Amino acid sequence: MANDKPLSQEEIDQLTKGGAVAEATAAQEAQTQVAGDGGPQKAQFSDLAKPAVPGKANSIDLIMDVPMDVTIELGRTMMSIKDILALGSGSIIELDKLAGDPVDILVNNKLIANGEVVVIEDNFGVRITNIVSQEQRADGLT
């Protein structure tokens, strides 16, 4: 149909009678759809900013239970295959960071913070000392 408004009872009665008025209206609509105004028309899209369920799309509560991988990286190094094959119990691997240097905190393999290693009873932990800024995170993507 040419418009989206519902038909009135009178229009429904005319269409169900199958009279000349209904046929003429259908022919006019078909001709309007085919002919148009002859030129290109701007596409109409719905606004994506409007949530389907008001108040829910902007709520962070929807993703609060999504699990994410958190990795604490002490340091890195490059080793040849020969050196890796020579590793055994008691071997020491030298890392690119010094003792006392901040460790990297990664979420889904993206650096988000730095911290220092702490011991809590018998477990290791990390105290966050610096949150990486959005600019630094963007620089890390390139």
Short mmCIF file of C-alpha atoms in Angstrom, two decimals:
data_model
loop_
_atom_site.label_atom_id
_atom_site.label_comp_id
_atom_site.label_asym_id
_atom_site.label_seq_id
_atom_site.Cartn_x
_atom_site.Cartn_y
_atom_site.Cartn_z
CA MET A 1 0.00 0.00 0.00
CA ALA A 2 1.05 3.58 -0.58
CA ASN A 3 0.52 4.62 3.03
CA ASP A 4 0.81 2.84 6.33
CA LYS A 5 -2.40 4.05 8.01
CA PRO A 6 -5.12 1.44 8.57
CA LEU A 7 -8.12 1.35 6.24
CA SER A 8 -11.39 2.86 7.39
CA GLN A 9 -14.52 0.73 7.59
CA GLU A 10 -15.84 2.46 4.47
CA GLU A 11 -12.70 1.57 2.50
CA ILE A 12 -12.92 -2.03 3.69
CA ASP A 13 -16.57 -2.20 2.59
CA GLN A 14 -15.66 -0.82 -0.83
CA LEU A 15 -12.84 -3.33 -1.25
CA THR A 16 -14.96 -6.30 -0.23
CA LYS A 17 -17.72 -5.29 -2.69
CA GLY A 18 -15.20 -5.56 -5.50
CA GLY A 19 -16.70 -2.46 -7.13
CA ALA A 20 -15.13 -0.11 -9.61
CA VAL A 21 -13.97 2.21 -6.83
CA ALA A 22 -11.80 -0.51 -5.31
CA GLU A 23 -10.32 -1.44 -8.68
CA ALA A 24 -9.61 2.20 -9.50
CA THR A 25 -7.92 2.75 -6.13
CA ALA A 26 -5.76 -0.35 -6.60
CA ALA A 27 -4.82 0.75 -10.11
CA GLN A 28 -3.88 4.24 -8.86
CA GLU A 29 -1.70 2.79 -6.09
CA ALA A 30 0.06 0.46 -8.52
CA GLN A 31 0.69 3.31 -10.95
CA THR A 32 2.00 5.56 -8.15
CA GLN A 33 4.39 2.85 -6.96
CA VAL A 34 5.71 2.20 -10.48
CA ALA A 35 5.89 5.78 -11.71
CA GLY A 36 6.87 7.55 -8.51
CA ASP A 37 8.20 11.05 -9.10
CA GLY A 38 10.76 9.80 -11.61
CA GLY A 39 13.81 10.62 -9.50
CA PRO A 40 15.81 8.88 -6.82
CA GLN A 41 14.40 9.00 -3.33
CA LYS A 42 16.24 9.24 -0.05
CA ALA A 43 16.27 5.98 1.89
CA GLN A 44 14.42 6.03 5.20
CA PHE A 45 16.01 4.20 8.13
CA SER A 46 14.83 3.86 11.68
CA ASP A 47 16.86 5.58 14.37
CA LEU A 48 19.35 3.11 15.87
CA ALA A 49 19.69 5.18 19.03
CA LYS A 50 16.19 4.25 20.17
CA PRO A 51 16.25 1.07 22.27
CA ALA A 52 13.76 -1.68 21.51
CA VAL A 53 12.92 -1.93 25.21
CA PRO A 54 12.99 1.52 26.85
CA GLY A 55 15.55 1.79 29.66
CA LYS A 56 17.14 -1.61 29.06
CA ALA A 57 19.51 -1.05 26.10
CA ASN A 58 21.57 1.57 27.96
CA SER A 59 21.83 -0.50 31.12
CA ILE A 60 25.23 -1.99 31.88
CA ASP A 61 23.41 -4.61 33.96
CA LEU A 62 22.83 -6.57 30.75
CA ILE A 63 26.54 -7.46 30.48
CA MET A 64 27.59 -7.63 34.13
CA ASP A 65 27.73 -11.45 34.11
CA VAL A 66 29.76 -11.79 30.89
CA PRO A 67 33.00 -13.66 31.73
CA MET A 68 36.28 -12.10 30.61
CA ASP A 69 39.85 -13.43 30.66
CA VAL A 70 42.11 -11.50 33.03
CA THR A 71 45.86 -12.08 32.63
CA ILE A 72 48.70 -10.76 34.77
CA GLU A 73 51.90 -10.58 32.76
CA LEU A 74 55.19 -10.55 34.66
CA GLY A 75 57.29 -10.08 31.53
CA ARG A 76 58.28 -11.50 28.16
CA THR A 77 61.30 -12.93 26.42
CA MET A 78 62.34 -14.44 23.08
CA MET A 79 63.90 -17.88 23.04
CA SER A 80 65.13 -20.13 20.27
CA ILE A 81 63.61 -23.57 19.85
CA LYS A 82 66.96 -25.04 20.95
CA ASP A 83 66.80 -23.08 24.25
CA ILE A 84 63.16 -24.06 24.84
CA LEU A 85 63.96 -27.75 24.29
CA ALA A 86 66.83 -27.45 26.77
CA LEU A 87 64.51 -26.25 29.57
CA GLY A 88 64.10 -28.54 32.51
CA SER A 89 63.10 -28.50 36.14
CA GLY A 90 65.03 -25.72 37.89
CA SER A 91 65.74 -23.78 34.67
CA ILE A 92 65.44 -20.01 34.97
CA ILE A 93 63.95 -17.88 32.20
CA GLU A 94 65.10 -14.26 32.23
CA LEU A 95 62.29 -11.79 31.49
CA ASP A 96 62.42 -8.29 30.02
CA LYS A 97 61.31 -6.65 33.29
CA LEU A 98 63.27 -6.04 36.46
CA ALA A 99 62.21 -7.22 39.90
CA GLY A 100 59.90 -4.57 41.32
CA ASP A 101 58.77 -3.31 37.90
CA PRO A 102 55.01 -3.02 37.50
CA VAL A 103 53.23 -6.00 35.98
CA ASP A 104 50.73 -5.66 33.13
CA ILE A 105 47.04 -6.40 33.72
CA LEU A 106 45.29 -7.50 30.55
CA VAL A 107 41.58 -8.11 29.97
CA ASN A 108 40.89 -10.23 26.89
CA ASN A 109 44.53 -9.64 25.84
CA LYS A 110 44.16 -5.82 25.98
CA LEU A 111 46.32 -3.85 28.42
CA ILE A 112 44.05 -2.01 30.85
CA ALA A 113 46.22 -1.39 33.93
CA ASN A 114 49.56 -1.87 35.68
CA GLY A 115 50.12 -3.12 39.19
CA GLU A 116 52.51 -4.58 41.71
CA VAL A 117 52.66 -8.17 42.88
CA VAL A 118 51.57 -8.71 46.50
CA VAL A 119 51.27 -11.78 48.69
CA ILE A 120 47.98 -12.36 50.51
CA GLU A 121 48.38 -15.23 52.99
CA ASP A 122 49.63 -18.02 50.68
CA ASN A 123 48.39 -16.53 47.40
CA PHE A 124 49.77 -14.01 44.95
CA GLY A 125 47.72 -10.95 44.09
CA VAL A 126 48.14 -7.70 42.21
CA ARG A 127 47.59 -4.20 43.58
CA ILE A 128 46.53 -1.87 40.75
CA THR A 129 48.79 1.18 40.62
CA ASN A 130 47.81 2.70 37.26
CA ILE A 131 44.79 2.49 34.97
CA VAL A 132 45.81 2.83 31.33
CA SER A 133 44.13 5.83 29.66
CA GLN A 134 41.92 5.44 26.61
CA GLU A 135 44.58 7.19 24.50
CA GLN A 136 47.23 4.68 25.62
CA ARG A 137 44.85 1.80 24.88
CA ALA A 138 44.18 3.18 21.40
CA ASP A 139 47.94 3.52 20.79
CA GLY A 140 48.37 -0.13 21.77
CA LEU A 141 45.97 -1.21 19.02
CA THR A 142 48.23 0.06 16.23
#
